[in-house]
Every structure is written in structure tokens, then in C-alpha cells.
Amino acid sequence: MKHNHISMKAGNKRNLIELLITTGPKTRANLARESGLAPSAVTRLIRELMEDGIVSVIQFEEKNEPGRKGEVLSLSEKPVAAVFDIGVTKTSLGIAFLNGKIDVVSHFKTPRSVEEFFNFALEKVNTMRNVYNFDIVSFSVPGIVNCETKEIILAPNLEWYNVKITELFSGDFEILADNEANLSMMAEARYATDLLNVENAVFVIVREGVGTGVMIDGKVVRGNNFSAGEFGHMIVSIDSQQLCHCGNKGCWELFASIRWANQRYGLLNGNNHIDKFEELLSLTKQGDEKAKSVLMEHAYNVAIGIVNIVNGVNPEVVIIGGSLSSAPDWYFSKVEEIVKERALKMAVKDLKIRPTIFTEPSSNLVGAAVYAIERYLDKVVSYSVS
């Protein structure tokens, strides 16, 4: 009986927190009305959440009629985690707050040596701890990650294999790590209003490689050995002799990554593929016909892979992000047009294809923050009612 009471109390607290996350700051009266809980129960639960530092008052409601103005409540701006978006060429580091805010602290060139990377990352985190109080570090990784053991099984574009993060990143931190596309899917599911009632969606992330995060029945699918969603390595050209970083030939990634577009165009300014692709996008917007032609071909390559995903997964929404987040509107329209021409008619009947809602910070970084915030709330809310 006591256990059931504790579980119910924790569930009610999480429901109130979810309302504040999904619909924004609210008064206690609004929370009671929208949650269906008694006003007295909401008052008691909010008081406990405020004592735990999870909820705080941000202002008083505006109203013209006489009477006491209600306090408008929100999740607190409390530092929760250091978050990393590990890119093949560039890594971003930020501090994630409980209310969803992310401050990007720095960007740095990703060291090729995995030992060097995590030594440098640890120095950065220890420096941040002089300013912020947090005990979670969350990593977005361009590869296959065992989320339970915190092991990078395979990050082919970085040439990192079987990396046990906890052995290289020591300290009194809780480590979280997941694939960048999975985290991007989590970020969209958390904050995109058009996904509020969507159960099945796919996030396609295009950078130096191509990855996908797949959400089925409202949950991100990781698979038996954490390799679910590796559609970047499905074979789209059975005759291709070009070798992919994964060791196979004919992978979708070979034709849909930004590397393909950059190499197709030729000479571009930039220190890495991301910089060069940004120039390609800029040239397209300036009216460079060659750049536009290359980007049109690239849209076709991306669309062909999405056709296969749509036929196999039947999502309601396909989201495209990574370096394509700032592509022109016609790019996404072209992808959708090709997908709807080539995919099974039933698979595209209600399909929507759009760019990610995130540009800066990236969907990867936001996803790493969402992962950390969920973990923090799981710990604090369950602890506070035990």
C-alpha cells in the first residue's frame, strides 16, 4: 500500500513537471485544471518540488480583476549537466539547465585520438565545475553506443572502436552517452509541437556521415545490440566499389553525406567538410547554378534513402537535420516530392517531411541535454518521495 502511494505521488509529480515542460510556465490553478489533480494536492506537490529545487516562481500572473495574483511557476534554471556534441571534425560543449536552457560554452577541434579527446573533455568539465554545480555529463556520439555500459562500440568516421568512456573519463560524474540521431529524435519529441501526438517518427542526421534515430510507439528504438537506426549503412548501390568507413560498399552514407556534395562541387573554402558544406549552401543562396545543381542531386540521394526507411518503418514524420538544418526550403520540398513519388503510396499517405526545429544549439546537443534532464528528474523525484 505504501509502495503504491509512493509510486502515485512520484507519478503525479512527473505529470506536473511534464505539463511545465510541454506547455510552459503555469499557475497552480492552471496546473490543477490541466492535470485533473485537486488544488490542495497540486499545492502540496509543488511545495515539495520547490524545496527540491525543481520548480521556482518566475513571475506573477497578469490579470485585471481584483484579488491575489497567482504565482507563475516554471522548472528552475538549475545546472544539471555538461553536454557534448562530438562531431567528426568539431565538438561542441555546453551546460544544460533543468528548464531546458543550454549555454554553449565552447567549440573545439575533435582530436583524432580517443584518449586525447576524453582527457581534454575532462579538463573542460572540471573547469566548468568551478562555475556550475552538476554531476551528470552527457555525450552525443556519431556512432553506435551501448547506453547501458557507456561504451562506444563503433564510431567509424572517427575510427573509434570499443571505447569504454568510464575508463577514460574518470571522476564523480554520472556518464550518459547515446547515438547523435537517437538524441536528436529525443530532442524533437520533447520540444516540437507537431510531434505532441505523434508516435512514429524518424530523424535523419546528415553530416560527415548519415545516421537515423527511429521512434516507434513513442519510444526511441535502439535494438538488441544498440545498432537500430543505422540506415546510413544500408546498401543503395549494389554495383558500387567505393569503400565506406564501415568497411562495406555501396552504403547510403557514401551518397548522402556532406562529403559527397563537397566533392561533387569541387574547390570550396573551409578547414573541414562542415565549413565547406556551409559555403556550398551559401553559394546556392547567392545564385551559384553549379552549387544549386549539386544540392539538387544531393536532395535526390537523400530522398532515395528515405524512401527505403519510409517503406520499412512507416513513420508519420521524417525530420532532416545536421548540416542540412539550414538548407533552403526548396531542398526539403524536393526531398518530399521524390519520396512521395518513389515510396509505397500507403507509406506516404499522411507523411510529413521537414527540417529540424534546431539550428544552434544543435539537435544533438539539445538531445544530450534532454537525456540528462530526464535522468536527473528520475533520480530526484523518486528520491524525494521515498
Short mmCIF file of C-alpha atoms in Angstrom, two decimals:
data_model
loop_
_atom_site.label_atom_id
_atom_site.label_comp_id
_atom_site.label_asym_id
_atom_site.label_seq_id
_atom_site.Cartn_x
_atom_site.Cartn_y
_atom_site.Cartn_z
CA MET A 1 0.00 0.00 0.00
CA LYS A 2 2.79 2.39 0.95
CA HIS A 3 4.66 1.47 -2.23
CA ASN A 4 1.59 2.25 -4.34
CA HIS A 5 1.19 5.60 -2.59
CA ILE A 6 4.82 6.49 -3.28
CA SER A 7 4.52 5.44 -6.93
CA MET A 8 1.35 7.52 -7.34
CA LYS A 9 2.97 10.54 -5.73
CA ALA A 10 6.03 10.27 -7.97
CA GLY A 11 3.76 9.88 -10.99
CA ASN A 12 1.76 12.98 -10.06
CA LYS A 13 4.94 14.98 -9.65
CA ARG A 14 6.21 13.86 -13.04
CA ASN A 15 2.84 14.77 -14.60
CA LEU A 16 3.11 18.31 -13.23
CA ILE A 17 6.70 18.54 -14.48
CA GLU A 18 5.63 17.29 -17.93
CA LEU A 19 2.95 19.97 -18.10
CA LEU A 20 5.51 22.67 -17.32
CA ILE A 21 7.89 21.26 -19.94
CA THR A 22 5.39 20.77 -22.76
CA THR A 23 3.05 23.73 -22.28
CA GLY A 24 5.24 26.27 -20.49
CA PRO A 25 5.02 28.19 -17.20
CA LYS A 26 1.72 27.95 -15.32
CA THR A 27 0.00 28.94 -12.09
CA ARG A 28 -1.03 26.31 -9.54
CA ALA A 29 -4.65 26.83 -10.58
CA ASN A 30 -3.81 26.10 -14.22
CA LEU A 31 -1.81 23.04 -13.23
CA ALA A 32 -4.72 21.72 -11.18
CA ARG A 33 -7.17 22.30 -14.01
CA GLU A 34 -4.98 20.70 -16.69
CA SER A 35 -3.70 17.79 -14.58
CA GLY A 36 -7.05 16.90 -13.05
CA LEU A 37 -5.49 16.87 -9.58
CA ALA A 38 -7.13 18.59 -6.61
CA PRO A 39 -5.82 22.13 -6.00
CA SER A 40 -4.69 21.10 -2.50
CA ALA A 41 -2.69 18.19 -3.95
CA VAL A 42 -1.06 20.47 -6.53
CA THR A 43 -0.14 22.98 -3.82
CA ARG A 44 1.46 20.24 -1.72
CA LEU A 45 3.33 18.64 -4.61
CA ILE A 46 4.57 21.99 -5.94
CA ARG A 47 5.82 22.93 -2.48
CA GLU A 48 7.90 19.75 -2.38
CA LEU A 49 9.19 20.30 -5.91
CA MET A 50 10.22 23.84 -4.92
CA GLU A 51 12.01 22.51 -1.84
CA ASP A 52 13.92 20.11 -4.12
CA GLY A 53 14.92 23.00 -6.38
CA ILE A 54 13.00 21.61 -9.35
CA VAL A 55 10.31 24.29 -9.64
CA SER A 56 10.55 28.02 -8.98
CA VAL A 57 8.40 31.15 -9.27
CA ILE A 58 9.33 33.27 -12.27
CA GLN A 59 6.66 35.99 -12.10
CA PHE A 60 3.09 36.80 -11.02
CA GLU A 61 0.19 36.35 -13.42
CA GLU A 62 -1.24 39.37 -15.17
CA LYS A 63 -4.94 39.98 -14.54
CA ASN A 64 -7.22 42.98 -14.38
CA GLU A 65 -9.78 41.74 -11.89
CA PRO A 66 -9.19 42.32 -8.17
CA GLY A 67 -7.73 39.61 -5.98
CA ARG A 68 -4.44 37.96 -5.30
CA LYS A 69 -2.30 37.34 -8.36
CA GLY A 70 -1.17 33.74 -8.77
CA GLU A 71 2.48 32.78 -8.92
CA VAL A 72 3.63 31.63 -12.34
CA LEU A 73 5.76 28.51 -11.97
CA SER A 74 8.45 27.04 -14.18
CA LEU A 75 11.21 24.50 -13.96
CA SER A 76 14.18 26.07 -12.24
CA GLU A 77 17.20 27.41 -14.09
CA LYS A 78 19.38 24.92 -12.26
CA PRO A 79 22.53 23.49 -13.90
CA VAL A 80 22.09 19.77 -14.48
CA ALA A 81 24.78 18.53 -16.85
CA ALA A 82 27.72 19.23 -19.09
CA VAL A 83 26.69 18.19 -22.60
CA PHE A 84 28.92 17.29 -25.54
CA ASP A 85 28.08 17.08 -29.23
CA ILE A 86 31.02 15.07 -30.57
CA GLY A 87 31.43 15.78 -34.26
CA VAL A 88 33.85 14.14 -36.65
CA THR A 89 35.74 17.40 -37.06
CA LYS A 90 34.30 19.74 -34.39
CA THR A 91 32.93 19.17 -30.90
CA SER A 92 30.55 21.50 -29.06
CA LEU A 93 30.31 21.74 -25.28
CA GLY A 94 27.51 23.28 -23.28
CA ILE A 95 25.88 23.45 -19.87
CA ALA A 96 22.29 22.21 -19.67
CA PHE A 97 19.79 23.66 -17.21
CA LEU A 98 16.71 21.99 -15.80
CA ASN A 99 14.35 24.43 -17.54
CA GLY A 100 15.72 23.39 -20.96
CA LYS A 101 18.10 26.29 -21.41
CA ILE A 102 21.50 25.41 -22.88
CA ASP A 103 24.52 27.70 -22.79
CA VAL A 104 27.13 26.76 -25.37
CA VAL A 105 30.47 27.09 -23.59
CA SER A 106 32.93 26.29 -26.39
CA HIS A 107 33.67 24.61 -29.69
CA PHE A 108 36.92 22.77 -30.34
CA LYS A 109 38.52 20.60 -32.99
CA THR A 110 37.81 16.94 -32.26
CA PRO A 111 41.11 15.15 -31.52
CA ARG A 112 41.59 12.01 -33.60
CA SER A 113 42.95 10.13 -30.61
CA VAL A 114 40.13 8.94 -28.36
CA GLU A 115 42.39 9.16 -25.29
CA GLU A 116 43.30 12.73 -26.14
CA PHE A 117 39.66 13.62 -26.66
CA PHE A 118 38.45 12.37 -23.28
CA ASN A 119 41.44 13.82 -21.43
CA PHE A 120 40.68 17.21 -22.97
CA ALA A 121 36.94 16.81 -22.30
CA LEU A 122 37.65 16.02 -18.65
CA GLU A 123 39.77 19.16 -18.29
CA LYS A 124 36.93 21.21 -19.78
CA VAL A 125 34.34 19.68 -17.43
CA ASN A 126 36.50 20.19 -14.35
CA THR A 127 36.93 23.85 -15.31
CA MET A 128 33.16 24.22 -15.75
CA ARG A 129 32.62 22.80 -12.29
CA ASN A 130 34.34 25.84 -10.83
CA VAL A 131 31.33 27.81 -12.06
CA TYR A 132 28.43 25.34 -12.14
CA ASN A 133 27.29 22.64 -9.74
CA PHE A 134 26.36 19.48 -11.69
CA ASP A 135 27.16 15.78 -11.56
CA ILE A 136 26.00 14.48 -14.97
CA VAL A 137 27.99 14.50 -18.22
CA SER A 138 26.07 13.59 -21.38
CA PHE A 139 27.71 12.72 -24.71
CA SER A 140 26.23 12.75 -28.20
CA VAL A 141 28.27 10.32 -30.32
CA PRO A 142 28.38 9.83 -34.12
CA GLY A 143 28.23 6.06 -33.91
CA ILE A 144 26.82 3.01 -32.16
CA VAL A 145 26.72 3.34 -28.37
CA ASN A 146 25.88 0.85 -25.64
CA CYS A 147 23.84 3.21 -23.44
CA GLU A 148 23.93 0.80 -20.51
CA THR A 149 27.70 0.25 -20.29
CA LYS A 150 28.58 3.68 -21.74
CA GLU A 151 30.71 2.07 -24.43
CA ILE A 152 31.22 3.49 -27.91
CA ILE A 153 31.00 0.27 -29.89
CA LEU A 154 31.69 1.80 -33.27
CA ALA A 155 32.20 5.38 -34.48
CA PRO A 156 33.52 4.64 -37.98
CA ASN A 157 34.13 8.21 -39.15
CA LEU A 158 36.25 8.83 -36.04
CA GLU A 159 37.83 5.37 -36.17
CA TRP A 160 36.89 4.82 -32.52
CA TYR A 161 36.09 1.23 -31.58
CA ASN A 162 35.07 -0.41 -28.28
CA VAL A 163 35.73 2.71 -26.20
CA LYS A 164 34.73 2.40 -22.54
CA ILE A 165 34.04 6.02 -21.65
CA THR A 166 34.06 5.42 -17.89
CA GLU A 167 37.65 4.17 -18.12
CA LEU A 168 38.86 7.29 -19.95
CA PHE A 169 36.65 9.89 -18.27
CA SER A 170 37.13 9.41 -14.54
CA GLY A 171 35.57 11.45 -11.76
CA ASP A 172 32.49 11.69 -9.59
CA PHE A 173 30.18 12.13 -12.57
CA GLU A 174 27.32 10.07 -13.87
CA ILE A 175 28.08 9.39 -17.53
CA LEU A 176 25.38 9.27 -20.20
CA ALA A 177 26.02 8.56 -23.87
CA ASP A 178 23.93 7.79 -26.93
CA ASN A 179 23.95 7.98 -30.70
CA GLU A 180 23.57 11.51 -32.09
CA ALA A 181 20.49 10.68 -34.18
CA ASN A 182 18.74 8.99 -31.25
CA LEU A 183 19.35 12.09 -29.14
CA SER A 184 18.15 14.36 -31.94
CA MET A 185 14.96 12.33 -32.13
CA MET A 186 14.54 12.71 -28.36
CA ALA A 187 15.01 16.48 -28.65
CA GLU A 188 12.35 16.78 -31.35
CA ALA A 189 9.94 14.55 -29.43
CA ARG A 190 10.38 16.75 -26.37
CA TYR A 191 10.08 20.20 -27.93
CA ALA A 192 8.44 20.01 -31.39
CA THR A 193 4.76 20.92 -31.16
CA ASP A 194 3.86 18.91 -34.28
CA LEU A 195 5.12 15.75 -32.56
CA LEU A 196 2.94 16.07 -29.45
CA ASN A 197 0.55 13.37 -30.66
CA VAL A 198 2.95 11.54 -32.98
CA GLU A 199 4.04 8.02 -32.05
CA ASN A 200 6.19 7.12 -35.06
CA ALA A 201 8.90 9.39 -36.45
CA VAL A 202 12.42 9.25 -37.89
CA PHE A 203 15.24 11.77 -37.52
CA VAL A 204 17.81 11.75 -40.35
CA ILE A 205 21.06 13.46 -39.42
CA VAL A 206 23.39 14.35 -42.28
CA ARG A 207 26.92 15.45 -41.54
CA GLU A 208 30.21 13.76 -42.50
CA GLY A 209 28.18 10.57 -42.12
CA VAL A 210 24.46 9.77 -42.13
CA GLY A 211 22.52 8.41 -39.17
CA THR A 212 18.90 7.95 -38.17
CA GLY A 213 17.01 7.98 -34.91
CA VAL A 214 13.81 5.92 -35.04
CA MET A 215 10.86 6.45 -32.70
CA ILE A 216 8.22 3.71 -32.70
CA ASP A 217 5.16 3.81 -30.43
CA GLY A 218 6.58 6.88 -28.72
CA LYS A 219 9.94 5.31 -27.83
CA VAL A 220 13.37 5.61 -29.44
CA VAL A 221 14.36 2.17 -30.73
CA ARG A 222 17.93 1.06 -30.00
CA GLY A 223 17.78 -2.61 -30.93
CA ASN A 224 19.24 -5.76 -29.45
CA ASN A 225 22.84 -4.58 -29.75
CA PHE A 226 22.19 -0.82 -29.98
CA SER A 227 22.58 -0.68 -33.77
CA ALA A 228 18.94 0.05 -34.65
CA GLY A 229 18.59 3.01 -36.98
CA GLU A 230 21.93 2.58 -38.75
CA PHE A 231 20.25 3.26 -42.08
CA GLY A 232 23.28 5.24 -43.20
CA HIS A 233 24.86 1.85 -43.88
CA MET A 234 22.05 0.26 -45.86
CA ILE A 235 23.13 -0.61 -49.38
CA VAL A 236 21.69 1.69 -52.03
CA SER A 237 24.14 0.82 -54.83
CA ILE A 238 24.84 -2.88 -55.33
CA ASP A 239 27.47 -2.18 -58.02
CA SER A 240 29.43 0.49 -56.17
CA GLN A 241 33.05 -0.32 -55.43
CA GLN A 242 33.54 2.73 -53.20
CA LEU A 243 34.50 1.72 -49.69
CA CYS A 244 32.59 3.16 -46.74
CA HIS A 245 34.16 3.84 -43.34
CA CYS A 246 32.12 0.92 -42.00
CA GLY A 247 34.07 -1.43 -44.28
CA ASN A 248 31.21 -2.13 -46.70
CA LYS A 249 30.50 -0.84 -50.21
CA GLY A 250 27.51 0.99 -51.64
CA CYS A 251 26.24 2.49 -48.36
CA TRP A 252 23.68 5.30 -48.44
CA GLU A 253 26.14 7.41 -46.43
CA LEU A 254 28.54 7.45 -49.41
CA PHE A 255 25.95 9.33 -51.50
CA ALA A 256 24.00 11.32 -48.89
CA SER A 257 26.71 12.71 -46.60
CA ILE A 258 28.03 16.25 -46.98
CA ARG A 259 31.33 14.73 -48.12
CA TRP A 260 29.60 13.63 -51.35
CA ALA A 261 28.22 17.11 -52.02
CA ASN A 262 31.53 18.84 -51.28
CA GLN A 263 33.49 16.50 -53.52
CA ARG A 264 30.88 16.80 -56.26
CA TYR A 265 31.20 20.58 -56.32
CA GLY A 266 34.99 20.72 -56.14
CA LEU A 267 37.03 23.55 -54.63
CA LEU A 268 35.37 25.04 -51.54
CA ASN A 269 36.80 27.16 -48.76
CA GLY A 270 36.90 25.72 -45.25
CA ASN A 271 39.02 23.77 -42.81
CA ASN A 272 36.69 20.76 -42.74
CA HIS A 273 33.69 19.27 -44.51
CA ILE A 274 31.20 21.13 -42.31
CA ASP A 275 32.74 24.52 -43.16
CA LYS A 276 32.92 23.61 -46.85
CA PHE A 277 29.29 22.49 -46.93
CA GLU A 278 28.25 25.75 -45.27
CA GLU A 279 29.97 27.58 -48.12
CA LEU A 280 28.17 25.35 -50.63
CA LEU A 281 24.85 26.33 -49.03
CA SER A 282 25.89 29.98 -49.09
CA LEU A 283 26.83 29.79 -52.77
CA THR A 284 23.45 28.19 -53.51
CA LYS A 285 21.63 31.03 -51.78
CA GLN A 286 23.75 33.53 -53.76
CA GLY A 287 22.55 32.01 -57.03
CA ASP A 288 25.52 29.82 -57.95
CA GLU A 289 23.98 27.43 -60.50
CA LYS A 290 26.61 24.72 -60.05
CA ALA A 291 26.10 24.75 -56.28
CA LYS A 292 22.33 24.55 -56.72
CA SER A 293 22.71 21.66 -59.17
CA VAL A 294 24.90 19.73 -56.73
CA LEU A 295 22.47 20.37 -53.89
CA MET A 296 19.59 19.19 -56.09
CA GLU A 297 21.46 15.94 -56.78
CA HIS A 298 22.19 15.60 -53.09
CA ALA A 299 18.47 16.02 -52.28
CA TYR A 300 17.75 13.13 -54.66
CA ASN A 301 20.35 10.93 -52.92
CA VAL A 302 18.94 11.75 -49.50
CA ALA A 303 15.40 11.12 -50.72
CA ILE A 304 16.20 7.65 -52.10
CA GLY A 305 17.41 6.53 -48.68
CA ILE A 306 14.34 7.99 -47.03
CA VAL A 307 12.15 6.05 -49.48
CA ASN A 308 13.59 2.82 -48.08
CA ILE A 309 13.14 4.00 -44.50
CA VAL A 310 9.55 5.09 -45.11
CA ASN A 311 8.68 1.79 -46.78
CA GLY A 312 10.17 -0.17 -43.89
CA VAL A 313 9.19 1.92 -40.86
CA ASN A 314 6.06 3.84 -42.00
CA PRO A 315 6.65 6.96 -39.85
CA GLU A 316 4.25 9.87 -39.63
CA VAL A 317 7.07 12.43 -39.75
CA VAL A 318 10.61 12.40 -41.14
CA ILE A 319 12.88 15.13 -39.78
CA ILE A 320 16.12 16.11 -41.51
CA GLY A 321 18.92 17.77 -39.57
CA GLY A 322 22.64 18.04 -39.01
CA SER A 323 24.40 20.16 -41.63
CA LEU A 324 21.16 20.31 -43.62
CA SER A 325 19.33 22.22 -40.88
CA SER A 326 19.97 25.50 -42.71
CA ALA A 327 19.40 24.20 -46.26
CA PRO A 328 16.95 26.26 -48.39
CA ASP A 329 13.24 25.44 -48.22
CA TRP A 330 13.19 24.05 -51.76
CA TYR A 331 15.65 21.35 -50.70
CA PHE A 332 13.16 19.78 -48.29
CA SER A 333 10.31 20.21 -50.76
CA LYS A 334 12.38 18.37 -53.36
CA VAL A 335 13.15 15.53 -50.92
CA GLU A 336 9.45 15.20 -50.05
CA GLU A 337 8.44 15.27 -53.72
CA ILE A 338 10.84 12.44 -54.62
CA VAL A 339 9.91 10.36 -51.58
CA LYS A 340 6.21 10.63 -52.37
CA GLU A 341 6.88 9.68 -56.00
CA ARG A 342 9.03 6.64 -55.20
CA ALA A 343 7.74 5.19 -51.92
CA LEU A 344 4.72 2.93 -51.40
CA LYS A 345 1.55 5.00 -51.61
CA MET A 346 0.21 3.82 -48.27
CA ALA A 347 3.56 4.63 -46.61
CA VAL A 348 3.43 8.28 -47.72
CA LYS A 349 -0.31 8.85 -47.44
CA ASP A 350 0.00 11.06 -44.36
CA LEU A 351 3.77 11.56 -44.35
CA LYS A 352 5.33 14.89 -43.45
CA ILE A 353 8.99 15.69 -44.17
CA ARG A 354 10.57 18.78 -42.65
CA PRO A 355 13.84 20.25 -41.36
CA THR A 356 14.70 20.06 -37.68
CA ILE A 357 13.47 22.87 -35.44
CA PHE A 358 17.01 23.20 -34.05
CA THR A 359 19.93 25.09 -35.56
CA GLU A 360 22.05 26.47 -32.73
CA PRO A 361 22.46 24.74 -30.39
CA SER A 362 22.29 21.60 -32.49
CA SER A 363 19.64 18.91 -32.14
CA ASN A 364 22.45 16.64 -30.88
CA LEU A 365 23.34 18.97 -28.03
CA VAL A 366 19.68 19.55 -27.13
CA GLY A 367 19.14 15.79 -27.15
CA ALA A 368 22.10 15.22 -24.84
CA ALA A 369 20.52 17.80 -22.51
CA VAL A 370 17.08 16.15 -22.68
CA TYR A 371 18.69 12.80 -21.83
CA ALA A 372 20.44 14.34 -18.81
CA ILE A 373 17.36 16.24 -17.60
CA GLU A 374 15.24 13.08 -17.76
CA ARG A 375 17.86 11.19 -15.79
CA TYR A 376 18.11 13.98 -13.20
CA LEU A 377 14.35 14.11 -12.73
CA ASP A 378 14.15 10.33 -12.42
CA LYS A 379 16.68 10.44 -9.60
CA VAL A 380 15.41 13.48 -7.76
CA VAL A 381 11.67 12.83 -7.99
CA SER A 382 11.95 9.16 -6.99
CA TYR A 383 14.34 10.09 -4.16
CA SER A 384 12.13 12.89 -2.86
CA VAL A 385 9.11 10.60 -2.45
CA SER A 386 10.91 7.61 -0.97
#
